[in-house]
XYZ file of C-alpha atoms in Angstrom:
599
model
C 33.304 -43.098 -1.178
C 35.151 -45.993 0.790
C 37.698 -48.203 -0.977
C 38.124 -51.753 0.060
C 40.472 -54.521 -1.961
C 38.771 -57.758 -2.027
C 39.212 -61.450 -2.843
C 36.184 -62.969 -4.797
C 36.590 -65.601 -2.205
C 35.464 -63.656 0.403
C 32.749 -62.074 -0.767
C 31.376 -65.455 -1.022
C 28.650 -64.908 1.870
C 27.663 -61.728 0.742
C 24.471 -61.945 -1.235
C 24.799 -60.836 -4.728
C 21.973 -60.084 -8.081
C 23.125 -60.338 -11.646
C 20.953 -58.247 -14.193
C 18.706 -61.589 -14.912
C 18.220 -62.952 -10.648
C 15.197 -62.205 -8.919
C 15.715 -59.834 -5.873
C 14.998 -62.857 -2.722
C 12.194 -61.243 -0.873
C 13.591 -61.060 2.274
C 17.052 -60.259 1.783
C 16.865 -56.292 2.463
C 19.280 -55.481 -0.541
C 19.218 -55.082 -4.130
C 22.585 -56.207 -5.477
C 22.574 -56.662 -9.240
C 25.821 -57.548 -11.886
C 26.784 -56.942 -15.022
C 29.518 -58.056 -17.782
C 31.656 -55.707 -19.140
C 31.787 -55.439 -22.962
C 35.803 -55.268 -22.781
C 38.066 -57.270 -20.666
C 40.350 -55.411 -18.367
C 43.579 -55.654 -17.598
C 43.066 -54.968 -13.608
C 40.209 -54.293 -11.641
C 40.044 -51.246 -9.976
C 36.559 -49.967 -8.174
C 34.968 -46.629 -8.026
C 31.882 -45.562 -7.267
C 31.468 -42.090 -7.715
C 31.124 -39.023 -5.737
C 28.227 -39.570 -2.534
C 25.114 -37.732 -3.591
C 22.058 -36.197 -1.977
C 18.609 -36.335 -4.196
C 14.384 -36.712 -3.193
C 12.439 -39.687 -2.554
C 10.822 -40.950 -5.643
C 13.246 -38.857 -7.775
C 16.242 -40.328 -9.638
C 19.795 -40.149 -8.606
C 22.469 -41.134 -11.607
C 25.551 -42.681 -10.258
C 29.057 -42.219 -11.948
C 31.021 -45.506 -11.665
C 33.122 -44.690 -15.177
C 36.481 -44.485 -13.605
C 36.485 -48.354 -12.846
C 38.069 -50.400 -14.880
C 37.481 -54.623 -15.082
C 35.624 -57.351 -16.604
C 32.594 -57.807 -14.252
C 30.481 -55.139 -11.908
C 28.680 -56.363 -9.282
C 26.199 -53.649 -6.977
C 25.052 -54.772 -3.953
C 22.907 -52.597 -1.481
C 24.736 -52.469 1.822
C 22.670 -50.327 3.875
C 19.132 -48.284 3.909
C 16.646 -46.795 6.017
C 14.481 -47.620 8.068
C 10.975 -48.419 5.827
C 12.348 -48.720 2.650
C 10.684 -50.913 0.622
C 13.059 -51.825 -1.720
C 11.955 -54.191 -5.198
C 13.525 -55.509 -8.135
C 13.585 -52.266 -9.969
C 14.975 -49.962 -7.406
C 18.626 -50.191 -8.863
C 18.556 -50.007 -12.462
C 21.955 -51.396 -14.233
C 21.310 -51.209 -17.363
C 24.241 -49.171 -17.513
C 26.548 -50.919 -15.133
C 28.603 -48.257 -14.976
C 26.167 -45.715 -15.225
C 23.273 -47.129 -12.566
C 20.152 -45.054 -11.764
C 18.465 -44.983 -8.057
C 14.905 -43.955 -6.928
C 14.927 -43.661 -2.906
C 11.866 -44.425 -1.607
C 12.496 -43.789 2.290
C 14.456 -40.796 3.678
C 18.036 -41.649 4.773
C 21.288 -43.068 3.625
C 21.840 -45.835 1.574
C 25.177 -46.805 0.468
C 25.666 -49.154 -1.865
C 29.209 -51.325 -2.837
C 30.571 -51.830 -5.961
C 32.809 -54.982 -6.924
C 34.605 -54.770 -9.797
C 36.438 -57.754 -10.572
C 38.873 -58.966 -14.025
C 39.539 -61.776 -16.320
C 41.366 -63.442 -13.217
C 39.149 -63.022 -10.692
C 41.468 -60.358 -8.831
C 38.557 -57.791 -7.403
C 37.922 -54.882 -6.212
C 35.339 -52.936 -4.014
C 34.546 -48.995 -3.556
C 31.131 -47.843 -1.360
C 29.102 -44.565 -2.324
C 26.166 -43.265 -0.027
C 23.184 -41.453 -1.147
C 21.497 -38.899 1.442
C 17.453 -39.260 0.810
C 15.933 -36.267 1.538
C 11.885 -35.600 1.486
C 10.952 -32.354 -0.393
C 8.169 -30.254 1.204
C 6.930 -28.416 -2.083
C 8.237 -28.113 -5.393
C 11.845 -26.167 -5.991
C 10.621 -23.577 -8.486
C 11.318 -20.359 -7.560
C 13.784 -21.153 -4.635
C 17.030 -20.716 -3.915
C 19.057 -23.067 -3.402
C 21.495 -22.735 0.176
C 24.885 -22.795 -0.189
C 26.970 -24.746 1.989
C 30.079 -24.350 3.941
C 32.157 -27.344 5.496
C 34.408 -24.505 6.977
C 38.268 -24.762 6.818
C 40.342 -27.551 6.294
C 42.705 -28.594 9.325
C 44.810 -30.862 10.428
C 44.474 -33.070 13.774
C 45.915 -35.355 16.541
C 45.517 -39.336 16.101
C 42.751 -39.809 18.903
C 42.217 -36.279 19.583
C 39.374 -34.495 18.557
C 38.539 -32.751 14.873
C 35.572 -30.397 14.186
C 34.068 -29.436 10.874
C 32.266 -26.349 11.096
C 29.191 -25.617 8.908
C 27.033 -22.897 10.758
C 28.874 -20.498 7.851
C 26.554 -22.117 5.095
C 23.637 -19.593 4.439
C 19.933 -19.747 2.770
C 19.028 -16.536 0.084
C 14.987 -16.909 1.271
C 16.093 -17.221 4.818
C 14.721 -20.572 5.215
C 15.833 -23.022 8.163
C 19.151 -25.091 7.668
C 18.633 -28.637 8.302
C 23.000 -30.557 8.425
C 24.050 -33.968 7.419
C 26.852 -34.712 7.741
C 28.941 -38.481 6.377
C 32.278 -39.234 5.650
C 33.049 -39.320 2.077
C 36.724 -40.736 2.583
C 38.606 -42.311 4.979
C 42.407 -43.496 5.225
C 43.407 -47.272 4.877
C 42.592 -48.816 8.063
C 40.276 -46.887 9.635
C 37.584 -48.598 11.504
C 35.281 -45.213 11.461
C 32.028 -45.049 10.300
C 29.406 -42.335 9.863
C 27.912 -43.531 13.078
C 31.209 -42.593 14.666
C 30.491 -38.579 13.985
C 29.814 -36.415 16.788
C 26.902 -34.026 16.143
C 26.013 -35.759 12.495
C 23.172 -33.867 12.127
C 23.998 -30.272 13.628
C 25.720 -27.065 12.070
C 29.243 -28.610 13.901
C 30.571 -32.110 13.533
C 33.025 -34.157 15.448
C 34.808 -36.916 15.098
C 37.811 -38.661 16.855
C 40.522 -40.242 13.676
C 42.241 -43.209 14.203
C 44.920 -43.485 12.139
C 47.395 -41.313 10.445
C 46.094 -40.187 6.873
C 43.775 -37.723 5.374
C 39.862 -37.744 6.115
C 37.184 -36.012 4.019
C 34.291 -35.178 6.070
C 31.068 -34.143 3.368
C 28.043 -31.840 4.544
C 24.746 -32.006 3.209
C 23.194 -28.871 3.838
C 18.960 -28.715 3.054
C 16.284 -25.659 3.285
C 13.449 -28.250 2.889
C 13.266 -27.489 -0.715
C 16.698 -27.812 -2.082
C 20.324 -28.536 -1.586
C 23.961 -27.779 -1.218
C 27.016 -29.940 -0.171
C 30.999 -29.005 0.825
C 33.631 -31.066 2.212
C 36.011 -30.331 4.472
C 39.525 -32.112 4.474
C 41.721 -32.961 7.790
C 45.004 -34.541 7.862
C 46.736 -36.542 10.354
C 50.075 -37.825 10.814
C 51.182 -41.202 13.544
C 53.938 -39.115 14.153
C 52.326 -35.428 14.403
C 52.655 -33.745 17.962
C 50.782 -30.967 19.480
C 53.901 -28.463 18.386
C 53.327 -30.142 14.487
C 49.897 -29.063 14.492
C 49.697 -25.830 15.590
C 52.483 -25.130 13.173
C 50.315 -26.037 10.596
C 47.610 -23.878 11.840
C 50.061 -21.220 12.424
C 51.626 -22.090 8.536
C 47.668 -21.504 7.227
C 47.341 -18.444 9.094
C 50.679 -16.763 7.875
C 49.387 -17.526 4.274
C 45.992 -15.866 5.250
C 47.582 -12.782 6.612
C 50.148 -12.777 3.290
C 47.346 -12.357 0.977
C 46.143 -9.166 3.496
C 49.225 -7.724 3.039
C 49.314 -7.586 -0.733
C 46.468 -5.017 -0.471
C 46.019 -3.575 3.229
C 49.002 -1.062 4.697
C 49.027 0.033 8.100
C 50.706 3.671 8.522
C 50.902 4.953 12.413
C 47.111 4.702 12.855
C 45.796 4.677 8.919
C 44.975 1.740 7.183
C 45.377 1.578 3.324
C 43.409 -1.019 0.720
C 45.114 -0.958 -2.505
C 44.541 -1.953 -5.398
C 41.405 -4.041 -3.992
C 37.703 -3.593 -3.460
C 36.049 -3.372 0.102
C 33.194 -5.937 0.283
C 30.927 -6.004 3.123
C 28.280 -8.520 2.509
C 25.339 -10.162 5.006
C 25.852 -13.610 3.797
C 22.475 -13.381 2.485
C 23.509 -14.092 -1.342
C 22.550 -10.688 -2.607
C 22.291 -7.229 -1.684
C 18.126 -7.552 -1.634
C 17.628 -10.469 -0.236
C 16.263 -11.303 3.803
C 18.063 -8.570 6.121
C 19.345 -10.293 9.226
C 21.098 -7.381 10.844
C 24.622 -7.387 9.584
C 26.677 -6.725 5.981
C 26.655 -2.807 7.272
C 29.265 -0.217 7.740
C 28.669 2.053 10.715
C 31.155 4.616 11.457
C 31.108 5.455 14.797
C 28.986 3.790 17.903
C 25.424 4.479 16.622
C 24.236 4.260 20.089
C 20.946 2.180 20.912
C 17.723 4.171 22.192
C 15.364 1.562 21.502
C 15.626 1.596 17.603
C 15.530 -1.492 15.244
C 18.581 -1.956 13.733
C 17.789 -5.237 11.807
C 18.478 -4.251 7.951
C 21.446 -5.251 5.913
C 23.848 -3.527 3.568
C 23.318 0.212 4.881
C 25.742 2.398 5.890
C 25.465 4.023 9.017
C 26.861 7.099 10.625
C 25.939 8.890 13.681
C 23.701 7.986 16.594
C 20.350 6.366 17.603
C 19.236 5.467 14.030
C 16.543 2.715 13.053
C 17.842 0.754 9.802
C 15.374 -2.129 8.789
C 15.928 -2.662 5.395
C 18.999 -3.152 2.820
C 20.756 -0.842 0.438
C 20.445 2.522 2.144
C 22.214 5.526 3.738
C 21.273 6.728 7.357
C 23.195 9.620 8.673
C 23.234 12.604 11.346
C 21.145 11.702 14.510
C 18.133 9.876 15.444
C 16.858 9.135 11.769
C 15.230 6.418 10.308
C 15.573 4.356 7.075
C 13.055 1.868 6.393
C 12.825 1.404 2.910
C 15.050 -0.248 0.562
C 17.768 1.518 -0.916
C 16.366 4.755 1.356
C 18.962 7.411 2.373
C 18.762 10.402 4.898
C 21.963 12.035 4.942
C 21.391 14.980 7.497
C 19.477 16.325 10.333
C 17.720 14.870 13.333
C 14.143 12.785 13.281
C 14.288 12.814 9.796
C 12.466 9.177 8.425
C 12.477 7.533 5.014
C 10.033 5.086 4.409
C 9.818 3.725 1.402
C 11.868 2.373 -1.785
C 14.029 5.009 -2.827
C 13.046 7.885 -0.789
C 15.276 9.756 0.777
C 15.805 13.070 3.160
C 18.655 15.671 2.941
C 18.969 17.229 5.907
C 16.654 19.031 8.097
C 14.178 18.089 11.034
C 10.911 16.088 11.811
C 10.837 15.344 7.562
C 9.352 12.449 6.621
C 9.744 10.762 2.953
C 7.196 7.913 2.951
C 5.968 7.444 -1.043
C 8.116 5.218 -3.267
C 10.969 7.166 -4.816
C 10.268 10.402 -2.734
C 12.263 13.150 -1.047
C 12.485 15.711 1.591
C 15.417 18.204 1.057
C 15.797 20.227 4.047
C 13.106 22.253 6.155
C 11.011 21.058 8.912
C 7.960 19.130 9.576
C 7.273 18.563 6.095
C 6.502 15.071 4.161
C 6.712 14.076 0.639
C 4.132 10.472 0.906
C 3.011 9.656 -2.604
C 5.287 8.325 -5.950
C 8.153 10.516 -6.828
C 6.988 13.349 -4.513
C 9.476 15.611 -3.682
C 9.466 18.926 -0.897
C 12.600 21.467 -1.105
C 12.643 23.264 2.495
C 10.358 25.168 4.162
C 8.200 24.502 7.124
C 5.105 21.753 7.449
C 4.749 21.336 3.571
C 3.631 18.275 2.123
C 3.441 17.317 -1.246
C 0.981 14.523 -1.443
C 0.041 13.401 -4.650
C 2.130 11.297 -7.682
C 5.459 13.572 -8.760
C 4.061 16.934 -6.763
C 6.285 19.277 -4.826
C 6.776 22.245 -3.156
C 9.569 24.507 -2.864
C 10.099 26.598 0.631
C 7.445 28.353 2.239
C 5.422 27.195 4.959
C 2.020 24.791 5.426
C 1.896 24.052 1.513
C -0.097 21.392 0.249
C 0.608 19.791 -3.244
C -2.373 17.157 -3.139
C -2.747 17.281 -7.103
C -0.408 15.203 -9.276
C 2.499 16.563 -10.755
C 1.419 20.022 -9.382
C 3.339 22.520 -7.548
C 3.700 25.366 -5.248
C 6.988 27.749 -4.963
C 7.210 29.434 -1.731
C 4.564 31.144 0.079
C 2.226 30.596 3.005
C -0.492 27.592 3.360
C -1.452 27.424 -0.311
C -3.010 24.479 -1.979
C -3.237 22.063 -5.124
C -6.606 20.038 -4.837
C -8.701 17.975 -6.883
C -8.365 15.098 -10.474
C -6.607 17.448 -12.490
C -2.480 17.732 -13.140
C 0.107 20.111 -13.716
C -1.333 23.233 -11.421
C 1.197 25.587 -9.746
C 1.099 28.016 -7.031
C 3.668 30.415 -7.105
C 3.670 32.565 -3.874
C 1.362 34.580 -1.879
C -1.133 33.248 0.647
C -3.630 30.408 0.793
C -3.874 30.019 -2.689
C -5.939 27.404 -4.166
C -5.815 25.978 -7.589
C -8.154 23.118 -8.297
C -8.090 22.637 -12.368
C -5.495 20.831 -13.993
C -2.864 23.339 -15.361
C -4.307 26.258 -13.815
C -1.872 28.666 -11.709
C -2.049 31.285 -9.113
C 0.987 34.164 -8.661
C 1.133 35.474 -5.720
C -1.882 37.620 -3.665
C -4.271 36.392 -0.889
C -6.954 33.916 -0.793
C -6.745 33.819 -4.574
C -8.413 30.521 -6.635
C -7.693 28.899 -10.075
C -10.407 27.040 -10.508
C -10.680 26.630 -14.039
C -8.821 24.258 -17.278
C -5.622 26.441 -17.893
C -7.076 29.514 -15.620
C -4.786 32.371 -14.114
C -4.817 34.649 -11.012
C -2.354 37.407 -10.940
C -2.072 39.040 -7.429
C -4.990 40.211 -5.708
C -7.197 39.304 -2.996
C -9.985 36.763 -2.951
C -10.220 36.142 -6.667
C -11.524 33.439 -8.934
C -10.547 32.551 -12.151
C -13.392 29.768 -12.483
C -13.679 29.577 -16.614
C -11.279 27.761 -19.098
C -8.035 29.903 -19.991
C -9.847 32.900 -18.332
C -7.214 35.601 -16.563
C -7.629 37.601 -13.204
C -5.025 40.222 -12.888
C -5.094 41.855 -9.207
C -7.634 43.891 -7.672
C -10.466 42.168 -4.783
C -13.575 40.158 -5.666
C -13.241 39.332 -9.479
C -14.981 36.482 -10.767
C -14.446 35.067 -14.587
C -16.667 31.596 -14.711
C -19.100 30.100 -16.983
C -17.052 30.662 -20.524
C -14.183 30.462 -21.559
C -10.844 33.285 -22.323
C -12.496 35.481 -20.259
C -9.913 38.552 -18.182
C -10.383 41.007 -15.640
C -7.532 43.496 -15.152
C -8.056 44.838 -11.742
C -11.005 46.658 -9.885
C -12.820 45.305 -7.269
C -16.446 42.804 -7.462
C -16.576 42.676 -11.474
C -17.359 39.923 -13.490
C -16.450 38.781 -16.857
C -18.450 35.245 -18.153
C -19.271 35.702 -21.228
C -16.479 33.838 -23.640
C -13.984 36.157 -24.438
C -15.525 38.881 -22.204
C -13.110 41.366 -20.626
C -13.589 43.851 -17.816
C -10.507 46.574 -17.286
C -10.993 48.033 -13.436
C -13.589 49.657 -11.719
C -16.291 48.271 -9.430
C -19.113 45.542 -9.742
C -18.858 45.548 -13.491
C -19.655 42.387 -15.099
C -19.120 41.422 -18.883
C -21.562 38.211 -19.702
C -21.800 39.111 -23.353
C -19.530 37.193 -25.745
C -16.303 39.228 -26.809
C -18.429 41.965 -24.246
C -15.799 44.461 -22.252
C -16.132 46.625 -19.642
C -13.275 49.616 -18.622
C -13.736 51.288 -15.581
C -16.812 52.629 -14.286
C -19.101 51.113 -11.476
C -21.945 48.809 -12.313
C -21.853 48.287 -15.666
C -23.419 45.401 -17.321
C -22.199 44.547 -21.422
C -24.367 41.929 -21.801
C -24.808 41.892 -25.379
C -21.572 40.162 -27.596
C -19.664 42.558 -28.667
C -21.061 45.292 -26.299
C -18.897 47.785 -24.315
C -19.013 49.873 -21.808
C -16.693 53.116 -20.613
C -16.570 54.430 -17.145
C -19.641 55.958 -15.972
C -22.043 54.266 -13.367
C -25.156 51.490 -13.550
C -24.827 51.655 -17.571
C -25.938 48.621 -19.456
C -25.449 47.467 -23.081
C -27.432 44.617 -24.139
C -27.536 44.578 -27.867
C -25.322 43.349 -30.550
C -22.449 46.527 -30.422
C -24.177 48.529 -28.395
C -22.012 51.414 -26.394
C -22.172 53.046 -23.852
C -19.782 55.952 -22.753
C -19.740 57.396 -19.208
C -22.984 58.967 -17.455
C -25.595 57.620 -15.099
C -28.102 54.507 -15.835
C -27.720 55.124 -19.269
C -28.351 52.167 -21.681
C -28.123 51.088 -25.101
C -30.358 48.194 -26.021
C -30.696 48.453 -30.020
C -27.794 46.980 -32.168
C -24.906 49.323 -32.420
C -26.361 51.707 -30.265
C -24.435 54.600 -28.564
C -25.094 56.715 -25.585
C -22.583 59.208 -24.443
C -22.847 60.004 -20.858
C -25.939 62.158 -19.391
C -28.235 60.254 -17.330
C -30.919 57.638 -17.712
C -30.678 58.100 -21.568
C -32.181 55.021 -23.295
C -30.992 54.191 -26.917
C -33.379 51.265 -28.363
C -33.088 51.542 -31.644
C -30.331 50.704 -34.544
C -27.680 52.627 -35.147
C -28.881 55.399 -33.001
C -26.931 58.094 -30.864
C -27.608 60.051 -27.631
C -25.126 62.133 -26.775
C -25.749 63.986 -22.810
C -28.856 64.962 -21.598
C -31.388 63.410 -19.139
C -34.183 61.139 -19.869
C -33.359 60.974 -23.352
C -34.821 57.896 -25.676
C -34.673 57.446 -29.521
C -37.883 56.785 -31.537
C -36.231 55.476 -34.665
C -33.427 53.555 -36.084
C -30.004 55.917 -36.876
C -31.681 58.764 -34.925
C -29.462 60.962 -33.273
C -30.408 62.451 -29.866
C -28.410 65.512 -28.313
């Protein structure tokens, strides 16, 4: 504000509107007046702190610190196109008026506050029209910064520096700035500032006293003002003012002193906190390259080195984002709050993810890791690989531990050590522990160790072995080559190479191209048998077959027992077809009736 005594007398020529006059068409101003509801003893004038507000939005002036009888506004100066009418100051509340701009620009406007004896008074405030380009919700205001205070040389030159205000969304900075005091007598005027409308103003003072110099800072959206305050003395030399300078500095470095200590060629902070901080307004906000610590020189090679709040150590990194850790050489953080903390070529990628260490890792899903090893990647949610060589763990919360080519592709599955082994398909929770190119493909379903091995069934288990298949629900292959369990479920084979067990709780115990289909069926030993029947079993011997309900049959040659609770004890091609009957050796031997026993 500007504060100028007055006469009533000579304000006679200035064109004036009480609360009940028409505004005179072409008079360009919109004074109005009102009568105070007390008498005062002296008038004294002030209009309020300048403000900044949107065309076609109200601005509330603050004129309660004056004190008099009468109030008289009067609209000194406005933009270019305003169209001003009879409502566009509102005094209702002389003291209190409201404004609606209606053209971009400044307007100031005069109050004259006058008493009982005519004595008056006169104080200016401006108002800085702005034009919003959509609405504020959701943005961030920018903060503004007139920069230091100073002192200055009568007819030398003073700058106000503002390029230290700063936007959270990154948005262009648009400066205006005005003078929101000046001393008694100076003849300066806003149009008098160097630069009004730049990041740095100038302006030349006139006479000896203290100047205020306000910026209006604007992203387009909203708004921020400072002021910056500069004294000047008619008596002030050069020496004056850079003792004051000096004075302000010495006060700066006292406060550093409190908490930093210098000791040969160790600096201390004590009792303090370190901030390092972009200038962005908050640790996630628009990176613009700076707000790190980097210990050392982190060379250049090319890399982008754009991010903010990271801390850097080591050489040839890329750092793009905010919040993370990069060290060792030639790594890469790229996601926000992503660390790598070791090794060479080494890239994390996403939110959270990190690598520890190693070479050529890569931690690209949200929240994932890489902990040592080479050539391995951990790309979906909270995937993680520990070591090893060319592993990747590629679904939701999967891993792999050591071992080389692994592939975790099923969620929250994993494989521990050994060679190119695999998790596959919709299911969850399958492990791989060892051995070589493993499969499992059925949710909770493991393989231990062996070659070429498969889980392919709900809950299924291989144990060692080559080239086996566990392919029913909570069936069980224990070593040997070739074994199969599918089609029911709790089936086991313990060994043996080329058996079989499908029928639901089958079982078949060693030996050679046996197969159990029968329900609770088993087969031990032998070559070729067949317990097709439930409850049928078969012992050792070769090509023997039990198809009824408890049928037996014990050792010998293409014997069979196909009447319920048969038994045939070896011999060879015995047949036992009816109930309950027995053979026992011999060769060719059949029963003709039900309990008969043959031998």
């Amino acid at each position: 504000m500007t504060r100028t005594t007055l006469s009533l007398l000579a304000l006679s020529a200035i064109p004036v509107l009480t609360a009940c006059e028409p505004l005179p068409a072409s008079s360009g101003a919109a004074p109005l007046s009102h009568s105070a509801a007390e008498a005062f003893a002296e008038a004294s004038a002030d209009a309020g702190d300048d403000h900044i507000g949107a065309i076609g939005e109200l601005v509330y002036l603050d004129a309660t610190a004056s004190t008099g009888q009468d109030f008289t506004w009067t609209l000194r100066s406005a933009p270019a196109g305003a169209d001003l009418g009879d409502d566009w100051i509102d005094a209702t509340q002389p003291l209190r008026p409201r404004l609606m701009p209606e053209a971009q620009g400044t307007y100031v406007l005069e109050l004259l506050a006058c008493d009982a004896e005519g004595a008056c008074d006169a104080d200016t405030v401006e108002v800085q029209a702005i034009q919003r380009q959509r609405t504020t919700a959701g943005n961030t205001p920018p903060v503004a910064d007139a920069g230091p205070d100073g002192v200055g040389l009568i007819g030398g030159t003073i700058t106000a520096d503002a390029s230290g205000s700063w936007d959270a969304e990154g948005d262009g900075l648009s400066y205006s700035w005005v003078f929101r005091s000046l001393p008694s007598g100076s003849a300066l005027t806003n149009g008098d500032i160097r630069g009004r409308y730049a990041s740095r103003a100038r302006f030349t003072p006139d006479v000896a006293g203290t100047y205020e110099l306000r910026v209006y800072v604007s992203d387009g959206f909203d708004y921020d003002l400072d002021v910056a305050v500069f004294s000047t003395s008619a008596s002030a030399t050069e020496v004056e003012v850079l003792e004051a300078q000096v004075a302000a500095l010495e006060a700066y470095v006292n406060g550093l002193q409190s908490v930093l200590t210098v000791s040969g060629g160790d600096v201390y902070v004590t009792g303090a906190n370190l901030y390092v901080q972009s200038g962005s307004g908050a640790t996630d906000s628009s990176v613009n390259g700076k707000g790190n610590v980097i210990i050392g020189y982190d060379e250049d090679n090319g890399d982008t080195k754009s991010g903010s709040h990271n801390l850097i150590v080591g050489k040839h990194h890329t750092w793009s984002s905010y919040g993370g850790v990069v060290v060792g050489e030639d790594n890469e953080i790229s996601g926000a709050f992503a660390s790598v903390t070791a090794g060479t070529n080494n890239r994390a990628r996403h939110e959270g993810s990190s690598v520890s260490g190693g070479l050529n890792n890569t931690a690209s899903g949200r929240y994932s890791s890489v902990s040592g090893g080479g050539d391995s990647t951990a790309s979906e949610y909270a995937a993680v690989v520990s070591g090893g060589y060319q592993n990747t763990a590629s679904h939701n919360y999967a891993s792999v531990s050591g071992g080389r080519g692994n592939t975790a592709a099923a969620a929250a599955s994993s494989i521990t050590g050994g060679n190119y082994n695999d998790t596959s398909g919709s299911g969850e929770g399958m492990t791989v522990h060892g051995g070589y190119s493993n499969e499992v493909t059925a949710a909770y379903a493991t393989v231990v160790g062996g070659r070429d091995n498969e889980a392919s069934g709900q809950r299924a288990v291989v144990v060692g072995g080559y080239q086996n298949d566990s392919g029913s629900t909570s069936s069980v292959v224990v070593g040997g080559k070739d074994n199969v369990t599918d089609t029911d479920s709790y089936a086991a084979i313990l060994g043996g190479y080329g058996n079989s067990a499908s029928g639901e709780y089958a079982t078949v115990c060693g030996g050679a191209s046996n197969e159990a289909s029968g329900q609770s069926a088993s087969v031990l030993g032998g070559d070729g048998g067949q317990a097709t029947g439930a409850s049928t079993s078969i012992v050792g011997g070769y090509g023997g077959t039990a198809s009824a309900y408890r049928a037996v049959v014990v050792g010998g040659f293409d014997n069979e027992a196909s009447g319920g609770h048969d038994v045939v004890v070896a011999g060879t091609n015995n047949l036992s077809s009816h109930a309950y009957a027995v053979i026992v050796g011999g060769n060719g031997e059949t029963t003709s009736r039900a309990s008969e026993i043959v031998h």
